[in-house]
Coordinates of C-alpha atoms and ligand atoms in Angstrom, one line a residue:
M1 CA 0.0 0.0 0.0
P2 CA 1.6 3.3 -1.0
A3 CA 2.5 5.5 2.0
A4 CA 2.9 8.7 0.0
L5 CA 0.2 10.9 1.3
A6 CA -1.0 14.4 1.1
Q7 CA 0.2 16.2 4.2
A8 CA -1.6 18.8 6.3
Q9 CA 0.6 21.2 8.3
S10 CA -0.5 21.5 11.8
G11 CA 1.3 22.9 14.8
G12 CA 4.6 22.6 12.9
R13 CA 4.1 18.8 12.5
S14 CA 2.8 17.0 9.4
I15 CA -0.2 14.8 9.8
P16 CA -1.2 12.9 6.7
R17 CA -4.7 13.7 5.4
T18 CA -5.4 10.2 4.2
V19 CA -4.1 6.9 5.7
D20 CA -5.1 3.3 5.8
V21 CA -5.2 3.3 9.6
V22 CA -5.5 5.9 12.3
V23 CA -4.5 4.6 15.7
V24 CA -5.6 6.8 18.7
G25 CA -3.1 6.6 21.5
A26 CA 0.7 5.9 21.7
G27 CA 0.7 3.8 24.9
L28 CA 1.4 0.1 25.0
S29 CA -1.3 -0.7 22.5
G30 CA -0.7 2.1 20.0
L31 CA 3.1 1.5 19.8
Y32 CA 2.8 -2.2 19.1
M33 CA -0.2 -1.6 16.7
L34 CA 1.9 0.9 14.7
H35 CA 4.8 -1.5 14.5
K36 CA 2.6 -4.3 13.2
L37 CA 0.6 -2.3 10.7
R38 CA 3.8 -0.7 9.3
A39 CA 5.2 -4.2 8.8
Q40 CA 2.1 -5.0 6.8
G41 CA 2.7 -2.1 4.5
L42 CA -0.3 -0.1 5.7
S43 CA 0.1 3.7 6.0
T44 CA -0.6 4.5 9.6
V45 CA -0.6 7.5 11.8
V46 CA -0.9 7.5 15.6
L47 CA -2.6 10.5 17.2
E48 CA -1.5 11.0 20.8
A49 CA -2.7 13.7 23.2
N50 CA 0.4 13.6 25.4
S51 CA 3.8 15.0 24.5
D52 CA 5.5 11.6 24.2
V53 CA 4.9 7.9 24.2
G54 CA 3.8 5.8 27.2
G55 CA 0.1 6.4 27.5
T56 CA -1.0 5.6 31.0
W57 CA 2.7 5.5 32.1
Y58 CA 3.2 8.9 30.7
A59 CA 0.3 10.4 32.6
N60 CA 0.5 8.6 35.9
R61 CA 3.8 9.9 37.0
Y62 CA 2.9 10.5 40.6
P63 CA 5.5 9.6 43.2
G64 CA 5.4 5.9 44.0
A65 CA 3.8 4.8 40.7
R66 CA 4.9 1.4 39.7
V67 CA 3.6 -1.6 37.9
D68 CA 1.9 -4.4 39.9
V69 CA 2.8 -7.2 37.6
E70 CA 6.4 -8.4 37.8
S71 CA 8.6 -6.4 35.4
F72 CA 9.7 -9.4 33.3
G73 CA 6.1 -10.3 32.6
Y74 CA 5.0 -6.7 32.0
S75 CA 6.9 -6.3 28.8
Y76 CA 6.4 -7.0 25.1
S77 CA 7.0 -10.5 23.9
F78 CA 6.8 -9.8 20.2
D79 CA 10.6 -9.4 19.6
P80 CA 13.1 -11.8 21.1
D81 CA 15.9 -9.3 20.9
L82 CA 13.9 -6.6 22.6
E83 CA 13.0 -9.1 25.3
Q84 CA 16.7 -9.8 26.0
E85 CA 18.2 -6.3 25.7
F86 CA 16.2 -4.2 28.2
E87 CA 17.5 -4.4 31.8
W88 CA 14.9 -4.2 34.5
S89 CA 16.2 -3.1 37.9
E90 CA 13.4 -4.0 40.3
R91 CA 10.9 -6.8 40.8
F92 CA 8.1 -4.3 40.1
A93 CA 9.3 -1.5 37.8
T94 CA 8.8 2.1 38.7
Q95 CA 6.9 4.5 36.4
P96 CA 10.2 6.2 35.3
E97 CA 11.7 2.8 34.3
L98 CA 8.6 1.8 32.4
L99 CA 8.6 5.1 30.6
R100 CA 12.3 4.5 29.7
Y101 CA 11.2 1.1 28.3
F102 CA 8.5 2.6 26.1
Q103 CA 10.9 5.3 24.9
H104 CA 13.4 2.6 24.1
V105 CA 10.8 0.7 22.1
A106 CA 9.8 3.8 20.2
E107 CA 13.4 4.5 19.3
R108 CA 14.4 0.9 18.5
F109 CA 11.5 0.5 16.0
D110 CA 11.7 4.1 14.9
L111 CA 8.0 4.7 15.8
R112 CA 8.0 8.4 16.6
K113 CA 8.1 9.5 13.0
D114 CA 4.5 8.2 12.5
I115 CA 3.2 9.6 15.8
A116 CA 1.7 13.1 16.1
F117 CA 2.1 14.2 19.8
D118 CA 0.1 16.9 21.6
T119 CA -2.7 15.9 19.2
S120 CA -6.0 15.1 21.0
V121 CA -8.7 13.4 19.0
T122 CA -12.0 15.1 19.4
S123 CA -14.3 13.2 17.0
A124 CA -14.4 10.3 14.6
Q125 CA -17.3 10.1 12.2
Y126 CA -18.1 7.2 9.8
D127 CA -18.9 8.2 6.3
E128 CA -21.1 5.4 5.0
S129 CA -20.9 6.2 1.3
G130 CA -17.2 6.5 1.2
R131 CA -16.8 3.8 3.9
R132 CA -14.1 5.9 5.6
W133 CA -13.7 7.4 9.0
Q134 CA -13.1 11.1 9.3
V135 CA -11.0 11.7 12.4
R136 CA -10.7 15.2 13.8
T137 CA -8.3 16.6 16.3
E138 CA -8.4 19.5 18.8
R139 CA -5.9 21.3 16.6
G140 CA -8.2 21.2 13.6
D141 CA -6.7 18.4 11.6
T142 CA -8.9 16.0 9.7
V143 CA -7.6 12.6 8.7
T144 CA -9.5 10.2 6.5
T145 CA -8.9 6.6 7.2
R146 CA -10.3 3.1 6.3
F147 CA -9.6 1.7 9.8
L148 CA -9.8 3.3 13.2
V149 CA -8.0 1.6 16.1
M150 CA -8.9 3.0 19.5
A151 CA -5.8 2.2 21.5
T152 CA -6.9 4.7 24.2
G153 CA -6.4 2.5 27.3
S154 CA -8.8 1.1 29.8
L155 CA -7.7 3.4 32.6
S156 CA -6.9 6.7 31.1
A157 CA -9.9 8.9 31.4
A158 CA -9.1 10.5 34.7
K159 CA -12.1 11.0 37.0
M160 CA -12.5 14.0 39.4
P161 CA -15.0 13.5 42.2
E162 CA -18.3 15.3 42.4
I163 CA -17.5 17.4 45.5
P164 CA -18.9 20.9 45.9
G165 CA -16.3 23.7 45.9
L166 CA -13.5 22.0 44.0
E167 CA -12.7 25.2 42.1
S168 CA -12.6 27.3 45.3
F169 CA -9.5 25.7 46.7
R170 CA -6.6 28.3 47.0
G171 CA -3.8 25.7 47.3
V172 CA -2.6 23.5 44.5
S173 CA -4.7 20.5 43.2
Y174 CA -3.3 17.4 41.5
H175 CA -4.9 14.3 40.0
T176 CA -2.7 11.2 40.1
A177 CA -3.5 10.4 36.5
Q178 CA -2.7 13.8 35.3
W179 CA 0.5 14.4 37.2
P180 CA 2.7 17.3 36.1
V181 CA 5.9 16.5 34.2
E182 CA 7.8 18.8 36.4
E183 CA 8.8 17.5 39.8
V184 CA 6.3 18.3 42.6
D185 CA 7.8 19.1 46.0
F186 CA 5.6 18.7 49.0
T187 CA 8.3 19.5 51.5
G188 CA 6.9 21.5 54.5
Q189 CA 3.3 21.3 53.1
R190 CA 0.0 20.2 54.5
V191 CA -1.3 17.7 52.0
G192 CA -4.6 16.0 51.7
V193 CA -5.1 12.8 49.6
I194 CA -8.6 11.8 48.6
G195 CA -8.8 8.2 47.5
T196 CA -7.3 4.9 48.7
G197 CA -7.4 2.7 45.5
S198 CA -4.2 1.6 43.8
S199 CA -3.1 5.1 43.0
G200 CA -3.7 6.4 46.6
V201 CA -2.0 3.3 48.1
Q202 CA 1.1 4.0 46.0
V203 CA 1.3 7.8 46.4
I204 CA 0.5 8.0 50.1
P205 CA 3.8 6.5 51.5
L206 CA 5.9 8.8 49.3
I207 CA 4.0 12.0 50.2
A208 CA 4.1 10.9 53.8
E209 CA 7.9 11.0 53.7
Q210 CA 8.0 14.5 52.3
A211 CA 5.0 16.5 53.6
A212 CA 4.9 18.2 56.9
E213 CA 1.4 16.8 57.4
L214 CA -0.5 14.3 55.4
T215 CA -4.3 13.8 55.8
V216 CA -5.8 10.8 54.0
F217 CA -9.5 11.0 53.2
Q218 CA -10.7 7.4 52.9
R219 CA -14.2 6.4 51.8
T220 CA -13.6 2.7 51.3
P221 CA -10.5 0.9 52.6
A222 CA -8.4 -1.2 50.2
Y223 CA -7.0 -4.6 50.5
A224 CA -3.3 -3.7 50.1
L225 CA -1.3 -6.9 49.5
P226 CA 2.5 -7.0 50.0
A227 CA 4.6 -6.3 46.9
H228 CA 7.8 -7.4 48.5
N229 CA 9.4 -5.2 45.9
R230 CA 13.2 -5.4 45.8
P231 CA 16.1 -4.7 43.4
L232 CA 16.7 -7.6 41.1
R233 CA 19.7 -9.8 42.1
P234 CA 22.7 -10.1 39.8
G235 CA 22.0 -12.9 37.3
E236 CA 18.2 -12.9 38.0
G237 CA 17.5 -11.1 34.8
T238 CA 19.6 -13.4 32.7
S239 CA 17.9 -16.4 34.2
A240 CA 14.3 -15.0 33.8
K241 CA 15.1 -14.1 30.2
S242 CA 16.4 -17.5 29.3
D243 CA 13.0 -18.9 30.4
Y244 CA 11.0 -16.5 28.3
P245 CA 9.5 -18.9 25.7
A246 CA 8.0 -21.1 28.5
Y247 CA 7.0 -18.1 30.6
R248 CA 5.2 -16.3 27.8
K249 CA 3.3 -19.4 26.8
A250 CA 2.2 -20.0 30.4
A251 CA 1.2 -16.4 30.7
R252 CA -0.9 -16.5 27.6
E253 CA -2.7 -19.7 28.7
S254 CA -3.3 -18.5 32.3
G255 CA -6.2 -16.7 33.9
F256 CA -4.7 -13.4 34.8
G257 CA -1.9 -13.3 32.2
V258 CA 0.8 -14.3 34.7
P259 CA 2.0 -17.9 35.0
M260 CA 0.2 -19.5 37.9
E261 CA -0.6 -23.1 39.0
P262 CA -4.4 -23.2 39.0
P263 CA -5.7 -24.1 42.5
T264 CA -7.4 -27.5 42.8
K265 CA -9.0 -27.4 46.3
S266 CA -11.8 -25.5 47.9
A267 CA -10.9 -23.3 50.9
L268 CA -13.9 -24.8 52.6
E269 CA -12.5 -28.4 52.2
A270 CA -9.0 -27.5 53.5
S271 CA -8.2 -27.8 57.1
A272 CA -7.6 -24.6 59.1
E273 CA -3.8 -25.4 59.2
E274 CA -3.7 -26.0 55.4
R275 CA -5.5 -22.7 54.8
E276 CA -3.3 -20.8 57.1
Q277 CA -0.2 -22.2 55.4
A278 CA -1.5 -21.5 51.9
F279 CA -2.5 -18.0 52.8
E280 CA 0.8 -17.3 54.6
E281 CA 2.8 -18.6 51.7
A282 CA 0.8 -16.4 49.3
W283 CA 1.3 -13.4 51.6
Q284 CA 5.1 -14.1 51.7
A285 CA 5.2 -14.6 47.9
G286 CA 3.5 -11.2 47.4
G287 CA 1.8 -9.9 44.3
L288 CA -1.8 -9.3 43.4
T289 CA -2.9 -12.8 42.5
A290 CA -1.1 -15.2 44.8
L291 CA -3.7 -15.1 47.6
V292 CA -6.8 -15.3 45.4
G293 CA -5.1 -18.2 43.6
T294 CA -4.7 -20.3 46.8
F295 CA -8.1 -22.1 46.5
T296 CA -10.7 -22.6 43.8
D297 CA -13.5 -20.7 45.4
I298 CA -12.0 -17.5 47.0
Q299 CA -13.5 -15.4 44.1
T300 CA -16.7 -17.3 43.8
D301 CA -18.0 -18.3 47.2
L302 CA -18.7 -15.9 50.1
D303 CA -17.9 -18.4 52.8
A304 CA -14.6 -19.3 51.3
N305 CA -13.9 -15.6 50.7
A306 CA -14.6 -14.9 54.4
L307 CA -11.7 -17.2 55.4
A308 CA -9.3 -15.1 53.2
M309 CA -10.8 -11.9 54.6
E310 CA -10.2 -13.1 58.2
F311 CA -6.6 -13.7 57.4
L312 CA -6.2 -10.3 55.7
H313 CA -7.9 -8.5 58.6
R314 CA -5.3 -10.0 61.0
K315 CA -2.5 -8.8 58.7
I316 CA -3.8 -5.3 58.7
A317 CA -4.3 -5.3 62.5
E318 CA -0.6 -6.4 62.8
A319 CA 0.6 -3.7 60.4
A320 CA -1.1 -0.6 61.8
T321 CA -0.1 0.2 65.4
D322 CA -3.1 2.4 66.3
L323 CA -6.1 0.3 67.0
Q324 CA -8.7 2.8 65.6
T325 CA -6.6 3.4 62.5
A326 CA -6.2 -0.4 62.0
A327 CA -10.0 -0.8 62.3
D328 CA -10.6 2.1 59.8
L329 CA -8.1 0.5 57.3
T330 CA -9.9 -2.8 57.4
P331 CA -12.2 -3.5 54.4
Q332 CA -15.5 -5.2 55.1
Y333 CA -16.3 -6.2 51.5
P334 CA -15.2 -9.6 50.1
F335 CA -11.6 -9.8 49.0
W336 CA -11.1 -9.4 45.3
S337 CA -14.7 -8.3 44.8
K338 CA -13.0 -5.0 43.8
R339 CA -9.5 -4.7 42.7
P340 CA -6.9 -5.1 45.5
C341 CA -3.8 -3.0 45.6
L342 CA -0.1 -3.6 45.9
N343 CA 1.5 -2.3 49.1
T344 CA 4.9 -0.8 49.4
G345 CA 5.0 1.0 52.7
Y346 CA 1.2 1.8 52.8
Y347 CA 0.2 0.6 56.2
D348 CA 3.6 1.7 57.6
A349 CA 2.8 5.3 56.5
F350 CA -0.1 5.4 59.0
N351 CA 2.3 4.7 61.8
R352 CA 4.1 8.0 61.1
P353 CA 3.3 11.0 63.4
N354 CA 2.7 13.3 60.5
V355 CA 0.0 11.1 58.9
R356 CA -3.7 10.9 59.9
L357 CA -6.5 8.9 58.4
V358 CA -10.0 10.5 58.1
N359 CA -12.7 7.8 57.8
L360 CA -15.3 9.4 55.5
Q361 CA -17.8 6.8 56.5
R362 CA -17.8 8.3 60.0
E363 CA -17.4 11.9 58.9
P364 CA -18.5 12.3 55.3
L365 CA -16.7 14.8 53.1
T366 CA -19.0 17.8 52.5
E367 CA -17.0 20.3 50.4
V368 CA -13.7 21.6 49.3
T369 CA -13.2 25.1 50.6
G370 CA -10.7 27.8 49.9
A371 CA -8.6 26.6 52.7
G372 CA -8.9 22.9 52.5
I373 CA -11.4 20.1 52.9
R374 CA -14.5 20.1 55.1
T375 CA -16.1 17.0 56.5
S376 CA -19.2 16.8 58.7
A377 CA -16.9 17.0 61.7
R378 CA -14.5 19.8 60.8
E379 CA -12.4 21.6 58.3
Y380 CA -8.9 20.4 57.5
E381 CA -6.6 23.2 56.3
L382 CA -4.3 22.2 53.4
D383 CA -1.7 23.6 51.0
A384 CA -2.2 20.9 48.4
I385 CA -4.9 18.3 47.5
V386 CA -4.1 15.1 45.6
Y387 CA -7.1 13.5 44.0
A388 CA -6.4 9.8 43.7
T389 CA -10.0 9.3 42.6
G390 CA -9.5 7.0 39.6
F391 CA -11.0 6.8 36.2
D392 CA -14.1 6.6 34.1
A393 CA -12.8 3.1 33.5
M394 CA -13.0 0.9 30.4
T395 CA -15.5 3.1 28.4
G396 CA -14.4 6.7 29.3
S397 CA -11.5 6.8 26.9
F398 CA -13.8 5.7 24.0
T399 CA -16.8 7.8 24.8
R400 CA -14.9 11.0 25.6
V401 CA -14.2 11.1 21.9
D402 CA -17.3 11.9 19.8
V403 CA -17.3 8.6 17.9
R404 CA -20.2 8.3 15.5
G405 CA -20.9 5.2 13.4
R406 CA -23.6 4.3 10.9
G407 CA -26.6 6.6 11.0
G408 CA -24.6 9.2 13.0
V409 CA -25.2 7.2 16.2
S410 CA -22.6 7.9 18.8
L411 CA -20.8 5.3 20.9
Q412 CA -22.2 7.0 23.9
E413 CA -25.8 6.5 22.7
A414 CA -25.0 2.9 21.6
W415 CA -23.6 2.1 25.0
A416 CA -26.1 4.1 27.2
A417 CA -27.2 0.9 28.9
G418 CA -23.6 -0.3 29.3
P419 CA -20.9 -1.2 26.7
R420 CA -21.9 -3.7 24.1
T421 CA -19.1 -5.3 22.1
Y422 CA -18.3 -8.6 20.4
L423 CA -15.1 -9.9 22.1
G424 CA -14.2 -6.4 23.2
L425 CA -12.8 -5.9 19.8
G426 CA -15.6 -4.4 17.7
T427 CA -19.2 -3.1 18.2
V428 CA -22.3 -3.2 16.0
G429 CA -22.8 0.0 14.0
F430 CA -19.2 1.0 13.9
P431 CA -17.6 -0.7 10.9
N432 CA -13.8 -0.9 10.7
L433 CA -13.5 0.4 14.3
F434 CA -11.3 -1.8 16.5
M435 CA -10.8 -1.4 20.2
I436 CA -7.7 -2.6 22.0
A437 CA -8.6 -4.1 25.4
G438 CA -12.2 -3.0 25.1
P439 CA -15.0 -3.8 27.5
G440 CA -16.0 -7.4 27.1
S441 CA -12.3 -8.5 26.9
P442 CA -10.1 -9.6 29.9
S443 CA -8.1 -6.3 29.8
V444 CA -8.1 -4.9 33.3
L445 CA -8.5 -8.3 34.8
S446 CA -5.2 -9.4 33.3
N447 CA -1.6 -8.5 32.8
M448 CA -2.4 -5.7 30.3
V449 CA 0.6 -6.4 28.1
V450 CA -0.5 -10.0 27.5
S451 CA -4.0 -8.9 26.6
I452 CA -2.9 -5.9 24.4
E453 CA -0.4 -8.0 22.4
Q454 CA -3.1 -10.6 21.8
H455 CA -5.6 -7.9 20.6
V456 CA -3.0 -6.1 18.4
D457 CA -2.1 -9.4 16.7
W458 CA -5.7 -10.3 16.2
V459 CA -6.6 -6.9 14.7
S460 CA -3.6 -6.9 12.3
D461 CA -4.4 -10.5 11.3
A462 CA -8.0 -9.4 10.6
I463 CA -6.9 -6.5 8.5
A464 CA -4.5 -8.7 6.6
Y465 CA -7.3 -11.2 6.0
M466 CA -9.4 -8.4 4.5
E467 CA -6.6 -7.1 2.4
R468 CA -6.0 -10.5 0.9
R469 CA -9.7 -10.9 0.0
G470 CA -10.3 -7.3 -1.1
L471 CA -12.9 -6.8 1.7
A472 CA -13.8 -3.2 2.5
T473 CA -15.5 -3.4 5.9
I474 CA -15.7 -5.6 8.9
E475 CA -18.4 -5.3 11.6
A476 CA -19.7 -7.4 14.4
T477 CA -23.2 -9.0 13.9
P478 CA -25.9 -8.1 16.3
T479 CA -26.4 -11.8 17.2
A480 CA -22.8 -12.4 17.9
Q481 CA -22.6 -9.3 20.0
D482 CA -25.8 -10.1 22.0
E483 CA -24.5 -13.6 22.7
W484 CA -21.1 -12.3 23.8
V485 CA -22.6 -9.7 26.1
D486 CA -24.7 -12.4 27.7
H487 CA -21.7 -14.6 28.1
V488 CA -19.7 -11.9 29.7
N489 CA -22.5 -11.3 32.2
V490 CA -22.9 -14.9 33.0
L491 CA -19.2 -15.3 33.7
A492 CA -19.4 -12.2 36.0
S493 CA -22.4 -13.7 37.8
Y494 CA -20.2 -16.7 38.9
T495 CA -17.9 -14.3 40.8
L496 CA -18.3 -11.9 43.7
F497 CA -17.6 -8.9 41.6
P498 CA -21.2 -7.8 41.0
G499 CA -21.9 -7.5 44.7
T500 CA -19.4 -4.7 45.5
D501 CA -19.4 -1.2 44.1
S502 CA -16.3 -0.7 42.0
W503 CA -15.2 0.9 38.8
F504 CA -15.4 -2.6 37.1
L505 CA -19.2 -1.9 37.4
G506 CA -19.0 1.8 36.5
A507 CA -20.3 2.5 40.1
N508 CA -17.8 5.4 40.5
V509 CA -19.3 7.4 37.8
P510 CA -22.8 8.9 38.5
G511 CA -25.3 7.9 35.9
K512 CA -23.1 5.2 34.3
A513 CA -25.0 2.0 33.7
R514 CA -24.1 -0.7 36.3
V515 CA -22.6 -3.4 34.1
F516 CA -19.6 -5.6 34.9
M517 CA -17.4 -4.6 32.0
P518 CA -14.4 -7.0 31.7
Y519 CA -14.5 -10.6 30.6
A520 CA -13.9 -12.8 33.7
G521 CA -13.2 -16.1 32.0
G522 CA -9.4 -15.6 31.9
V523 CA -7.0 -14.7 29.2
G524 CA -6.4 -18.4 28.1
A525 CA -10.0 -19.2 27.4
Y526 CA -10.5 -15.8 25.8
R527 CA -7.6 -16.2 23.5
Q528 CA -8.8 -19.6 22.5
K529 CA -12.2 -18.1 21.6
C530 CA -10.6 -15.3 19.5
D531 CA -8.4 -17.8 17.7
E532 CA -11.4 -19.9 16.9
V533 CA -13.3 -16.9 15.5
A534 CA -10.3 -16.0 13.3
A535 CA -9.7 -19.6 12.1
S536 CA -13.4 -19.9 11.1
G537 CA -13.2 -16.9 8.8
Y538 CA -14.2 -14.4 11.5
A539 CA -17.5 -15.9 12.6
G540 CA -19.7 -13.3 14.2
F541 CA -18.3 -10.6 12.0
Q542 CA -19.8 -9.6 8.7
F543 CA -17.7 -8.2 5.8
S544 CA -18.6 -6.0 2.8
S545 CA -16.5 -6.1 -0.3
Ligands
N01_601 O1 -8.7 4.5 41.3 P1 -9.8 3.7 42.1 P2 -7.2 4.3 41.3 N1 -15.0 11.0 48.0 O2 -11.1 4.0 41.5 C1 -12.1 7.3 46.1 C2 -5.1 0.7 38.1 N2 -3.9 1.2 38.7 O3 -6.6 5.3 40.4 O4 -13.8 3.1 46.7 C3 -14.1 10.3 48.6 O5 -9.4 2.3 42.4 C4 -12.6 5.9 46.0 O6 -13.5 5.5 47.1 P3 -14.6 4.4 46.8 C5 -5.7 -0.5 38.9 O7 -6.4 -1.3 38.0 C6 -2.9 0.4 38.8 O8 -6.6 4.2 42.6 O9 -15.3 4.7 45.5 N3 -13.4 9.3 47.9 C7 -11.3 5.1 45.9 O10 -10.8 4.9 47.2 C8 -6.7 0.3 39.8 O11 -7.7 -0.5 40.3 C9 -1.8 0.7 39.4 O12 -15.5 4.5 48.0 C10 -13.6 9.2 46.7 C11 -10.4 6.1 45.1 O13 -11.0 7.4 45.2 C12 -7.2 1.3 38.8 O14 -6.1 1.7 38.1 C13 -1.7 2.0 40.0 C14 -14.5 10.0 45.9 C15 -10.4 5.7 43.7 O15 -9.8 4.5 43.5 C16 -7.8 2.5 39.5 O16 -7.0 2.9 40.6 C17 -2.8 2.8 40.0 C18 -15.2 10.9 46.7 N4 -16.1 11.7 46.1 C19 -3.9 2.4 39.3 N5 -14.5 9.6 44.6 C20 -0.6 -0.2 39.5 O17 -0.2 -0.5 40.5 C21 -13.6 8.6 44.6 N6 -13.1 8.3 45.8 C22 -0.1 -0.7 38.2

């Protein structure tokens, strides 16, 4: 396919007016998608709102940000040389190291030349007669494309809370997912953090070390599992890298996208000693999935789950020295019914004299004032507020762009009652639009890199299939989509997820339909289904020629 294209000048940078594929986002998904499409000879441009590559790892540069999948597993597998050459320094890589990795990938494969940075996509409209997408940017560019790949991330649409008075605060406000590129120094300041999900749990220990006073406003406590992060030992990298073929295969066939022996026994059938030993070993191993993987029914049976909860409650009581603080930090909802967090110094932070915990269940937050934060009990005076309040997850990054498919129907309208997709890859009414790690796929319930690589490979194979046969459009069929949505819901109903409010259900966004969005059947089963669909000539998708 010829790549010689008419160029539109915009902001000093050339953006082609017509391409085969527009990819939105230069994070993990967009970088690999560009690399693949280019190798297939397709003219491609990536439009990226940030000033450089990295996506979520570009934006979430708050102190303490680090990955919660082991570094060796949270990396691309598509190029054996790339796998071997990058040196990870810690068990769980920090955000700056991850960003260095993505910058290295961009340089190694010369990706930046086809990425327009500081280019926010505002709309994408499908032109039915021309069977093309018209993609518009904030800067006024219009790009016409056959295929549109939304590589916009599952957790990238930052969410501010609905609290009165946000604008009135006279100090400085930050959101963890929109952290400034310049270093932020909290030395000597009175800082408030709202939110104790993964971002809060990571940022709190670091701010605690710097600030004069840190006040943590907690609405729902987190299960913060030990990371046991550490520098990698000499030789550890070489040995892990020599195991890559087997490691990657096991990751792809697993549940969460990390190699793991599946449990065989119910927690309810195990003796108390067996359970304690299994839980303790998982605790000592650290990581997000060890404990939930001890027994078959931790995530599916409330009684089995209560046994894990009891173990975790004891660990929290041991970690926080003040009794009331320990009680306030103890979650009462089932373990893994919302996403747990990885802990590096979180509970210890509350043992410091300059840190206090405000339990918003006892004294609800009423407003942000000019001077700080007011609860029903009092006002807390602050110099800075950090909103660790999360994301409009899984759908926000798609629906914040005005995407309109056949008949001018917007994605927002099509998904008003919850996202509807076939395989989390495509959606009815939006021909030639692909989503990477979209709702209805394992995405956030997995090691994202494993899921992203699988989607990118699948999408580039589907486009290659169309090119070989001269097919113009691909679109999910209503029947396949309905059946897939039902299947995703049935799988969720076997778990404890639907019973606890979380961003998995859209519960953190007022007015958002309460639907469990990710596919809970595991990455192995999901990959198998996607492979079968491709092998059968893309059953469940219809083509036009
Ligand atoms: O966001 P969250 P996050 N008043 O939605 C609270 C991934 N991630 O950015 O639970 C008071 O989990 C809210 O309280 P509640 C990971 O998948 C990964 O922390 O709604 N509080 C909650 O405590 C993660 O799950 C890493 O009651 C309010 C917090 O804000 C996902 O991103 C690091 C409030 C939001 O927690 C999201 O994590 C970071 C209000 N009005 C993130 N509104 C890694 O480790 C919200 N809250 C790789």
